[in-house]
PDB file of C-alpha atoms in Angstrom:
ATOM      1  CA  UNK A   1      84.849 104.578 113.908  1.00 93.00           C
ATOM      2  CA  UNK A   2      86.852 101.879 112.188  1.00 98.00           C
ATOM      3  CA  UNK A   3      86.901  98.241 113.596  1.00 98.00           C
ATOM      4  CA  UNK A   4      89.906  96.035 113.718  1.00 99.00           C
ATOM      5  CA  UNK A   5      89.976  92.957 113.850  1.00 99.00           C
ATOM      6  CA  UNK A   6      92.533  91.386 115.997  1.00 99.00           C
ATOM      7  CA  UNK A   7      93.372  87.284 116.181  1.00 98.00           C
ATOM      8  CA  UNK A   8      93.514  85.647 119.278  1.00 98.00           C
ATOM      9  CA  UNK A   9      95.788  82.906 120.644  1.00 95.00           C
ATOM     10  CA  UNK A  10      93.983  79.699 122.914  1.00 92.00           C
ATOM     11  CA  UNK A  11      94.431  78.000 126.114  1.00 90.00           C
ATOM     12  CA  UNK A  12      92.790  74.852 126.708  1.00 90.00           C
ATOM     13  CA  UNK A  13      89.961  76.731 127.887  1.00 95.00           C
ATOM     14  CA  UNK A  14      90.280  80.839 126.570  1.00 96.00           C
ATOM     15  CA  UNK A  15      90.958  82.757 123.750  1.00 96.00           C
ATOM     16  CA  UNK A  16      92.976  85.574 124.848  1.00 95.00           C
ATOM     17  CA  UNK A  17      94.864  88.908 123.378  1.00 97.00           C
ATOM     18  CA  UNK A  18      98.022  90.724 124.598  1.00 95.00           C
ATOM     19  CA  UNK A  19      96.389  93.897 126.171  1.00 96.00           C
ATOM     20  CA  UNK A  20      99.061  96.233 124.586  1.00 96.00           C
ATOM     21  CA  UNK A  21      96.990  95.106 121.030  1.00 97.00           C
ATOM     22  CA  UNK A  22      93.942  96.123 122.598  1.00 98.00           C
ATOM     23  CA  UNK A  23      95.166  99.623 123.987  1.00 98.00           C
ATOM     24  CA  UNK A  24      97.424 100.002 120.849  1.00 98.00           C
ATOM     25  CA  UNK A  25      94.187 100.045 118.551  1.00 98.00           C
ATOM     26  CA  UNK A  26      92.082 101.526 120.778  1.00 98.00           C
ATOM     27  CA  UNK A  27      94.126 104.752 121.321  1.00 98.00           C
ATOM     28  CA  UNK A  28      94.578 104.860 117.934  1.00 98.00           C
ATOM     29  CA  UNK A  29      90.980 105.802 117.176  1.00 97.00           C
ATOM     30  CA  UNK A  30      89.436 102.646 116.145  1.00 98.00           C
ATOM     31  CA  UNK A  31      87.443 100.055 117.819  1.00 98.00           C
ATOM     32  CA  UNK A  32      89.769  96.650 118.226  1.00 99.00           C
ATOM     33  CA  UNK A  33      87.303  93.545 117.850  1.00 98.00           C
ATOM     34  CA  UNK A  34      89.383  90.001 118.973  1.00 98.00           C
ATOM     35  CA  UNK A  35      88.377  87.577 116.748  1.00 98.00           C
ATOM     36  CA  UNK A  36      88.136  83.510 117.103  1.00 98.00           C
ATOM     37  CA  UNK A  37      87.856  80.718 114.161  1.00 97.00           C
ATOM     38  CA  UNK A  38      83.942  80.331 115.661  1.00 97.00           C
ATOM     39  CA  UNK A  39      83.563  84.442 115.165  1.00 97.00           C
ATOM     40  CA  UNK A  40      85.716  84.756 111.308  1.00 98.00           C
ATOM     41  CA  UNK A  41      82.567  84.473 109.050  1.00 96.00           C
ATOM     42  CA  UNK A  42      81.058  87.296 110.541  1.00 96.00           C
ATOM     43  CA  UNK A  43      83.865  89.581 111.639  1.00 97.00           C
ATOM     44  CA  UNK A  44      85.308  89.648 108.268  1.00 97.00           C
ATOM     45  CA  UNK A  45      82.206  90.877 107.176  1.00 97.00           C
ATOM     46  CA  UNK A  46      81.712  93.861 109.953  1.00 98.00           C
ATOM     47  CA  UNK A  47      85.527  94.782 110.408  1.00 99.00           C
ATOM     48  CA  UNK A  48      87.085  97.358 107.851  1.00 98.00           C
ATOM     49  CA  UNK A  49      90.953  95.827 108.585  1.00 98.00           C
ATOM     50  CA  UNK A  50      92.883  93.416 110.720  1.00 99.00           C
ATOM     51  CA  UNK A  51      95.792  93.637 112.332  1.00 99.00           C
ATOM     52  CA  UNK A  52      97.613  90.008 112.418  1.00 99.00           C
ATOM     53  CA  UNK A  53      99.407  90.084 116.348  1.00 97.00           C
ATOM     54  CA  UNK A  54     102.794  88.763 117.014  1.00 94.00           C
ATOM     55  CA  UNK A  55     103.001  85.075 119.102  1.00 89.00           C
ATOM     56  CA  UNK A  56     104.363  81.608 118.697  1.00 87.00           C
ATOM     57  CA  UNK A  57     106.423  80.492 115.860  1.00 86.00           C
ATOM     58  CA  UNK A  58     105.296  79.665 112.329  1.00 88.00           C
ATOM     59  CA  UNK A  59     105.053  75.700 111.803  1.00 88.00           C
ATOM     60  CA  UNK A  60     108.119  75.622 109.055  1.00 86.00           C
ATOM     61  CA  UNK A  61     106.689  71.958 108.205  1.00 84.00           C
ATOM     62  CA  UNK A  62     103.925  73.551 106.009  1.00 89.00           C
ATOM     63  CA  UNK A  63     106.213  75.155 104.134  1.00 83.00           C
ATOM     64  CA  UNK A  64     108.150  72.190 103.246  1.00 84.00           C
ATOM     65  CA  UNK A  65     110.789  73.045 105.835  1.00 80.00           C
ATOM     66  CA  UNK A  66     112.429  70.674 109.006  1.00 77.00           C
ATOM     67  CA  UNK A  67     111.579  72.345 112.360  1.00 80.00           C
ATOM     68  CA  UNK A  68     114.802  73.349 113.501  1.00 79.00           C
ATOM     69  CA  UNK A  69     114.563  75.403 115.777  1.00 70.00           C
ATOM     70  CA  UNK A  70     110.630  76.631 116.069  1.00 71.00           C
ATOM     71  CA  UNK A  71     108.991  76.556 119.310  1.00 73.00           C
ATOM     72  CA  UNK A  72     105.847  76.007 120.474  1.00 78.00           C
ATOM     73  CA  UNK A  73     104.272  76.043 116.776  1.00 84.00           C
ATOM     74  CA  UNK A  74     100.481  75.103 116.704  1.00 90.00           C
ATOM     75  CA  UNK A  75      99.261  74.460 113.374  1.00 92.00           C
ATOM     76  CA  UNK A  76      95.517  74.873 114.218  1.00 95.00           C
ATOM     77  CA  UNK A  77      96.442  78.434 114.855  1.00 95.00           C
ATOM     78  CA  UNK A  78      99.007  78.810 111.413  1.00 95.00           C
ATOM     79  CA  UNK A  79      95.492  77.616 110.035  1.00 97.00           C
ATOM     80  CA  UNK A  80      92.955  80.416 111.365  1.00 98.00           C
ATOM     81  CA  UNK A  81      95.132  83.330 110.517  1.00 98.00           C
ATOM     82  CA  UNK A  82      95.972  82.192 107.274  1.00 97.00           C
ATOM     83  CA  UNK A  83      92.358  81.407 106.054  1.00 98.00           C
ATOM     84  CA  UNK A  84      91.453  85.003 107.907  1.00 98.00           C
ATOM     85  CA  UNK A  85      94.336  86.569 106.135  1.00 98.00           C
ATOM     86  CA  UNK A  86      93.321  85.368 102.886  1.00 97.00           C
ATOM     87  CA  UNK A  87      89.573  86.572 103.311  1.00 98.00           C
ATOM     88  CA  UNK A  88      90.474  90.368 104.256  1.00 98.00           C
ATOM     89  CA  UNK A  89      92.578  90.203 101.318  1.00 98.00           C
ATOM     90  CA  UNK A  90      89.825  88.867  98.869  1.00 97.00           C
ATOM     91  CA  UNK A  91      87.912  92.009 100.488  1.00 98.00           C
ATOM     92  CA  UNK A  92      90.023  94.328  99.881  1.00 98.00           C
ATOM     93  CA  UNK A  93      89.816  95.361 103.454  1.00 98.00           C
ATOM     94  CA  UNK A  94      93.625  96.541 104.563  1.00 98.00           C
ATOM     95  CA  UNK A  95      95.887  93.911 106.717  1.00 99.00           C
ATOM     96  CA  UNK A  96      98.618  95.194 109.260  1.00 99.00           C
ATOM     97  CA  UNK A  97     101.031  92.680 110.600  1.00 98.00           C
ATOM     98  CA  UNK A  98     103.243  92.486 113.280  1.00 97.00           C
ATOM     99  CA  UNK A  99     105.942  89.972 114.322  1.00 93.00           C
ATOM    100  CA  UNK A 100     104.322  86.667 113.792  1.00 93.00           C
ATOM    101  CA  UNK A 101     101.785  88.334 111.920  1.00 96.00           C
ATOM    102  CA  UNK A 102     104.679  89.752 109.468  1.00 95.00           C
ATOM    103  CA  UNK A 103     106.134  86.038 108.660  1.00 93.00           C
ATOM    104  CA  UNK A 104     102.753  84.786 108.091  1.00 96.00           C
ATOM    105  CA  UNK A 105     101.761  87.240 105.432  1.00 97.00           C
ATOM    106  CA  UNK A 106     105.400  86.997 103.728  1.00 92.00           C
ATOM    107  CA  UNK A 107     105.290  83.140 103.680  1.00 90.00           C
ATOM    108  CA  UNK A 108     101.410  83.769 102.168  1.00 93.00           C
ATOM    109  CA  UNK A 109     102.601  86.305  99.708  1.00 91.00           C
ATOM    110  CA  UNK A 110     105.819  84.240  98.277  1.00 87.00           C
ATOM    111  CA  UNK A 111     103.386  81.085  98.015  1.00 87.00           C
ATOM    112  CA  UNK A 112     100.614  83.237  95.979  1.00 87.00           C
ATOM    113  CA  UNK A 113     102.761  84.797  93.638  1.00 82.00           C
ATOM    114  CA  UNK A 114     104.658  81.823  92.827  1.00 72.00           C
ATOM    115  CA  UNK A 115     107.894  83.367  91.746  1.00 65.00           C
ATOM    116  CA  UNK A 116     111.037  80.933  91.928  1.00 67.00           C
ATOM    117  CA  UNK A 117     113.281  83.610  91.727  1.00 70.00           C
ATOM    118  CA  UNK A 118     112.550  84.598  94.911  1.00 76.00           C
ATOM    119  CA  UNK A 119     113.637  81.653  96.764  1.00 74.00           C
ATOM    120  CA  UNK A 120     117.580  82.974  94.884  1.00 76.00           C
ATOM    121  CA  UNK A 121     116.600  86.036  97.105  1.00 80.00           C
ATOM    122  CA  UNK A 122     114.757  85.284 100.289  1.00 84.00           C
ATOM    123  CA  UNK A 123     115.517  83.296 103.527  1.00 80.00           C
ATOM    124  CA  UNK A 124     114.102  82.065 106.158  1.00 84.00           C
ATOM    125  CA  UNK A 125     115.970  81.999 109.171  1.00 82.00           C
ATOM    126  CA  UNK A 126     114.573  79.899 112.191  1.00 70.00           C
ATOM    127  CA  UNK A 127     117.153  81.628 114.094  1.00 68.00           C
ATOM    128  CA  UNK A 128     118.480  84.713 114.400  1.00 63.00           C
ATOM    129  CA  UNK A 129     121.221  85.931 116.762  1.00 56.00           C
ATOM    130  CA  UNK A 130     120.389  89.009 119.187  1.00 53.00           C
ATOM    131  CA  UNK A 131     116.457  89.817 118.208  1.00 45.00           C
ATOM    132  CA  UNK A 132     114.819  88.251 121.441  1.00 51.00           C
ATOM    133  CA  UNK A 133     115.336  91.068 123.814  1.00 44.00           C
ATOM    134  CA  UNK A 134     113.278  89.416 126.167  1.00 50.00           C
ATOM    135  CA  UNK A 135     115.242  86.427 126.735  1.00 54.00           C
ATOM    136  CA  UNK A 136     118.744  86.952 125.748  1.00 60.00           C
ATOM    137  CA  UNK A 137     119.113  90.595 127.141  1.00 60.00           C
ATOM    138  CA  UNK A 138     116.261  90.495 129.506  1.00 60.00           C
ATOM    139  CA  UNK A 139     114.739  94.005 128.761  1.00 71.00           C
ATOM    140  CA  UNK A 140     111.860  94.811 129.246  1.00 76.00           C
ATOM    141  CA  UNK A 141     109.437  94.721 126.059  1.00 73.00           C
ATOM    142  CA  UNK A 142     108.840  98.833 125.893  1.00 81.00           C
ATOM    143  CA  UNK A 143     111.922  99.534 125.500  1.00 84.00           C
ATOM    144  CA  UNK A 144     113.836  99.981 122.245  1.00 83.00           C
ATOM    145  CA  UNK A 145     117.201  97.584 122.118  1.00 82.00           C
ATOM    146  CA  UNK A 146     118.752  98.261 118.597  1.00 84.00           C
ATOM    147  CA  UNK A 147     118.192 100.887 115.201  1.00 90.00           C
ATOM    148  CA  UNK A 148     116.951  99.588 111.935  1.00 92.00           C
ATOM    149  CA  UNK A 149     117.291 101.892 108.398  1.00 92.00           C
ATOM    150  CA  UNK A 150     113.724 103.340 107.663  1.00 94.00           C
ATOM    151  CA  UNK A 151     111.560 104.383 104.638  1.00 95.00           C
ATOM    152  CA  UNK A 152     109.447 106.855 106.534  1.00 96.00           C
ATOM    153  CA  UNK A 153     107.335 108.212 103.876  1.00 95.00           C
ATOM    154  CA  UNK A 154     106.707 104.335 103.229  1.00 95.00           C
ATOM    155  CA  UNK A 155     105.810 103.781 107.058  1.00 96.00           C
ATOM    156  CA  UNK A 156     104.325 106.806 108.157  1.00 95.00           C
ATOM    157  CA  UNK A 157     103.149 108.803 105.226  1.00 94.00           C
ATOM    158  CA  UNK A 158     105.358 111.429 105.356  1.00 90.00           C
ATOM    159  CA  UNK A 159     108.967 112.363 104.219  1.00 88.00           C
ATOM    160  CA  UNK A 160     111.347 112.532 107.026  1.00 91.00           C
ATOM    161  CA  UNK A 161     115.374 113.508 106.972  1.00 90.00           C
ATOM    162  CA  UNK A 162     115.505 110.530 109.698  1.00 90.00           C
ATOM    163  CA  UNK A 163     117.027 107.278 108.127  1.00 93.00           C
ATOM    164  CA  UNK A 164     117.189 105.542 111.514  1.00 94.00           C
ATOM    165  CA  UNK A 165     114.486 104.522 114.135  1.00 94.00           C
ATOM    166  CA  UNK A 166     114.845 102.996 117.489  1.00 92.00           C
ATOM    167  CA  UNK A 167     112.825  99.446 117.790  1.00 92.00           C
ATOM    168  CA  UNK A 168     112.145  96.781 120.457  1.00 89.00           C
ATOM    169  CA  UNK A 169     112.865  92.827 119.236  1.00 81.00           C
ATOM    170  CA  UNK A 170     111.210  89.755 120.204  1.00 79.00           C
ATOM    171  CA  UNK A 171     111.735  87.274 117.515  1.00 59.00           C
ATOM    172  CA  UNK A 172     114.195  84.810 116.541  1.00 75.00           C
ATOM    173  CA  UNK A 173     112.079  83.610 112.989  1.00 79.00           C
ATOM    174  CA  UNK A 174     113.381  86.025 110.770  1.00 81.00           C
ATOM    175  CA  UNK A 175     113.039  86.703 106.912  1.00 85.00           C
ATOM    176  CA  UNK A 176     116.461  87.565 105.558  1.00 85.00           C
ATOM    177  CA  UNK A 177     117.315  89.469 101.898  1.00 83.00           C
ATOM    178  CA  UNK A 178     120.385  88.901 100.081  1.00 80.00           C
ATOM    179  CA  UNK A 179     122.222  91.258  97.574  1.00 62.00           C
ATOM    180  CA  UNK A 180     120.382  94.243  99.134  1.00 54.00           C
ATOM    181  CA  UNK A 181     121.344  96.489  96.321  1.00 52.00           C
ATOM    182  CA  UNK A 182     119.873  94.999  93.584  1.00 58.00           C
ATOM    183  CA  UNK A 183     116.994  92.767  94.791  1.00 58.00           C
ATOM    184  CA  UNK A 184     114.448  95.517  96.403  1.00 59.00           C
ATOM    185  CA  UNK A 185     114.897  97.189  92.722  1.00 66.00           C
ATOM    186  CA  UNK A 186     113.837  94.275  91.458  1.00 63.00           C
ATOM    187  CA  UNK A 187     111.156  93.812  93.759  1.00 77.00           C
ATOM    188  CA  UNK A 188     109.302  96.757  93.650  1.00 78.00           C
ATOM    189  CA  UNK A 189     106.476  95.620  92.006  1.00 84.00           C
ATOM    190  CA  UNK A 190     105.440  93.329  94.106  1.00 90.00           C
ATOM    191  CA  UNK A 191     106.849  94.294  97.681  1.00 90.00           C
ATOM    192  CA  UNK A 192     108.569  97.552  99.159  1.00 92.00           C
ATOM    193  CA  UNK A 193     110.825  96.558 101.944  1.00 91.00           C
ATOM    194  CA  UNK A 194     110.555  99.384 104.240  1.00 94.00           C
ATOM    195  CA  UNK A 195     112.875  99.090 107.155  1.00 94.00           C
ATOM    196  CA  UNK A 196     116.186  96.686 107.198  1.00 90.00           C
ATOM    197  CA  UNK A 197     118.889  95.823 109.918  1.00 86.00           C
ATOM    198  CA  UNK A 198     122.429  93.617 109.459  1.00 80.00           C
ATOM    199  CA  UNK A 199     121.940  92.660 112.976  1.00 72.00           C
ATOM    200  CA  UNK A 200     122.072  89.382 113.902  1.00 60.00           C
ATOM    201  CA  UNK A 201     124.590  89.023 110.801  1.00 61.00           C
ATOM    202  CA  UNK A 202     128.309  88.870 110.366  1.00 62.00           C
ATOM    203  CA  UNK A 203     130.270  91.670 108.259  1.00 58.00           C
ATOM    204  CA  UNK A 204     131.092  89.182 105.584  1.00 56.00           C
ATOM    205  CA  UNK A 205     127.235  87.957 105.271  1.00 64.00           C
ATOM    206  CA  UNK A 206     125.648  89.862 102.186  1.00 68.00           C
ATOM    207  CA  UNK A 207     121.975  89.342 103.541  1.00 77.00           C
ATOM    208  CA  UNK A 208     120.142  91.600 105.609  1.00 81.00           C
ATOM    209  CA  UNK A 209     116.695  91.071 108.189  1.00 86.00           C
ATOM    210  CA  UNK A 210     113.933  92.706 106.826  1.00 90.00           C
ATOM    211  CA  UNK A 211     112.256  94.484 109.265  1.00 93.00           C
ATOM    212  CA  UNK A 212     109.335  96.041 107.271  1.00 96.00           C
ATOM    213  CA  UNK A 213     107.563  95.728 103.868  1.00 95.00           C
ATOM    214  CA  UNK A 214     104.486  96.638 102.330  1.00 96.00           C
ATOM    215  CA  UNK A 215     102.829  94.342  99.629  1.00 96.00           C
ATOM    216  CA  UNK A 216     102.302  96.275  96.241  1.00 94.00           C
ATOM    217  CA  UNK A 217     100.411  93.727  93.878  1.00 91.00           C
ATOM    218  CA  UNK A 218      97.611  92.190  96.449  1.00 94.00           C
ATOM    219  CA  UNK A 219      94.148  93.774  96.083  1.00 94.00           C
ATOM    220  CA  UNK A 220      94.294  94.860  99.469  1.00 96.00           C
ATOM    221  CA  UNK A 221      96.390  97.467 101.289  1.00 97.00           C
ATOM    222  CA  UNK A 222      99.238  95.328 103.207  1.00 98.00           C
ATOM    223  CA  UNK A 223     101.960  96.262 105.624  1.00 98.00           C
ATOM    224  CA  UNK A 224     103.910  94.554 107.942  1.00 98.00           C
ATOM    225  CA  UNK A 225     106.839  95.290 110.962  1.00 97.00           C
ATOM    226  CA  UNK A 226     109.216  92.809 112.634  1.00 92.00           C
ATOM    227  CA  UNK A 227     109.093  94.889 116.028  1.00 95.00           C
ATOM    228  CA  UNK A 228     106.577  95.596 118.443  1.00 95.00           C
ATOM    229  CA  UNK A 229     104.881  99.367 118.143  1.00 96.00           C
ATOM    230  CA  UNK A 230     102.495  98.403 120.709  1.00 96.00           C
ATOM    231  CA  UNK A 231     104.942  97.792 123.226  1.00 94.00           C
ATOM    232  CA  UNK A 232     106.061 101.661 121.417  1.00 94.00           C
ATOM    233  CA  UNK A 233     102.729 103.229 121.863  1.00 94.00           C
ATOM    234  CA  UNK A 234     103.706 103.840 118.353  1.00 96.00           C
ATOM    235  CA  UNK A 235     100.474 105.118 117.458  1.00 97.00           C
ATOM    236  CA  UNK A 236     101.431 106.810 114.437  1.00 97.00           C
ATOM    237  CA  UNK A 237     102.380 104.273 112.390  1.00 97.00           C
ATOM    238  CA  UNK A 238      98.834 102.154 112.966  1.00 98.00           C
ATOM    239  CA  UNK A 239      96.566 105.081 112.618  1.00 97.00           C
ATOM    240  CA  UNK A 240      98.451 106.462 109.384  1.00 96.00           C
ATOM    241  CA  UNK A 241      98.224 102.847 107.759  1.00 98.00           C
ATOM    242  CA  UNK A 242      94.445 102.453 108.802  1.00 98.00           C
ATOM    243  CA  UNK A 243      93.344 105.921 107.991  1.00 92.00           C
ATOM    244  CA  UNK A 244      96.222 107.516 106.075  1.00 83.00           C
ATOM    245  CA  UNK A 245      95.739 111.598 106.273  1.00 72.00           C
ATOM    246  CA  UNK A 246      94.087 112.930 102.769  1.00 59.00           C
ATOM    247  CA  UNK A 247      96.223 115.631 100.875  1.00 54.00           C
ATOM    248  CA  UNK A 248      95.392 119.098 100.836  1.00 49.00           C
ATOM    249  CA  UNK A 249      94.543 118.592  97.029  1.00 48.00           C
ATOM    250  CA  UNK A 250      91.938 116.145  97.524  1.00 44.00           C
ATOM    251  CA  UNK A 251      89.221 117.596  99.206  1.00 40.00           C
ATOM    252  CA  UNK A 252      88.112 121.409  99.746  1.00 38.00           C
ATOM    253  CA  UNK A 253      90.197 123.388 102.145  1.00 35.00           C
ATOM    254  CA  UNK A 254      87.711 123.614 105.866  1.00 37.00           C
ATOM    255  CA  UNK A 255      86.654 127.226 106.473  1.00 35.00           C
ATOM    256  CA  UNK A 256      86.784 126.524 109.849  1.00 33.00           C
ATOM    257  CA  UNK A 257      90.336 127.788 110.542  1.00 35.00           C
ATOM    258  CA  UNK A 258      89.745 130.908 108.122  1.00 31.00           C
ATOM    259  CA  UNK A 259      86.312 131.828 110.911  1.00 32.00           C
ATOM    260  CA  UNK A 260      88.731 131.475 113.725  1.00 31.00           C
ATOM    261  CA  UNK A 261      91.378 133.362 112.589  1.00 29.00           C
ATOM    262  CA  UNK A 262      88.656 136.169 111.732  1.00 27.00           C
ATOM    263  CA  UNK A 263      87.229 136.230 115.025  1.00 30.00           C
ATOM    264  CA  UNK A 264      91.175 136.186 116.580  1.00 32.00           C
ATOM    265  CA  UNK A 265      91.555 139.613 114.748  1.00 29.00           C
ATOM    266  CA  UNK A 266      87.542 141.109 115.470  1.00 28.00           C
ATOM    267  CA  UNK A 267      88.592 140.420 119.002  1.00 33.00           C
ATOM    268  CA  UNK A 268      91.735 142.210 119.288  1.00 29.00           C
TER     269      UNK A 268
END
């Protein structure tokens, strides 16, 4: 079985995951291994992905940006999951983000590839209106509170006639992406944007919240969602990006079903 390496957040005096991370890989198939700065050397060596978790705001201050509106940020921890991050990508061992984990890898990406013309393109909003289910609507976190437009071939490996999914939000950091015609054309080489909502935005606004990309030029696999699909039991989407389902022309078709069907008929 797989193992997944999953961050964890501190106290004073624990390291500690959300259990829905630990359930979420778990029933997935693989084994989920919570990893500390003391334990990175060596998990990066024995884990075969990571999955980046959601949590506290980015610090916008190392990316040259005022914190506005950012709360609770801890640098120390911007600092483990970045270095982490960076490793799994120099192995060419596959990186799934979520929330948190999603801005991270976007504000690593846009840094690495060094592309001005980006900056024309993407935002970063420390804001964004109606995304934090949790405090302005008080929902509950497992339960979907608004639709974002889906690639589902590019999420879940599979072409779909559904455009639409249902997700939970918990985020007010968001990555926004103007002149959404053009732009992800433009893009393509070096980032698929997957899943997209105007949410948060007036009519008259020409940007949208990306929701979900995938990373197309990095040596390792990358993909990353805004929402929660642990809280979703989602587990789908995790296990297809971890171990993605071979096609029928890549390896020899099992004999198995041909036996059973044979015995089916011998025994009628």
């Amino acid at each position: 079985m797989k193992k997944i390496a999953i961050t964890a957040s501190k106290s004073k005096t624990q390291y500690f995951v959300n259990q829905a991370y630990i359930k979420y890989v778990a029933d997935a198939g693989f084994i989920p291994i919570v990893v500390a700065p003391e334990s990175m050397a060596t998990s990066t060596k024995i884990c075969d992905g990571l999955l980046l978790p959601g949590g506290i705001d980015l610090d916008p201050l190392y990316y040259d940006e005022d914190n506005i509106m950012s709360y609770s940020t801890d640098p120390e921890k911007d600092a483990f999951e970045r270095a982490i991050l960076q490793e799994f990508v120099a192995l060419e061992k596959p990186v799934f983000g979520i929330c948190r984990g999603m801005q991270l890898i976007i504000r690593e990406f846009l840094l690495s590839i060094k592309e001005d013309k980006y900056n024309e393109w993407f935002t970063f909003y420390q804001n964004v209106n109606s995304h934090n289910q949790t405090g302005s609507l008080s929902i509950d976190r497992h339960i979907p509170t608004h639709y974002v437009s889906a690639d589902m071939a590019g999420l879940y490996g599979k072409p779909s006639r559904i455009k639409r999914i249902p997700v939970n939000s918990m985020h007010h950091q968001c990555l926004a992406l103007s002149d959404k015609g053009r732009a992800p054309e433009v893009l393509k080489k070096d980032l698929t944007v997957l899943a997209w909502t105007r949410r948060g935005f007036d009519k008259k606004d020409k940007e949208i919240v990306v929701e979900a990309f995938r990373i197309n030029n990095w040596p390792s696999k990358v993909l990353a969602v805004q929402w929660h699909p642990e809280e979703l039991s989602d587990i789908e989407l995790l296990r297809n990006f971890f171990s993605p389902k071979r096609k029928k022309n890549d390896h020899k078709p099992d004999k198995a079903p041909l036996a059973s069907k044979i015995a089916d008929v011998v025994g009628q």
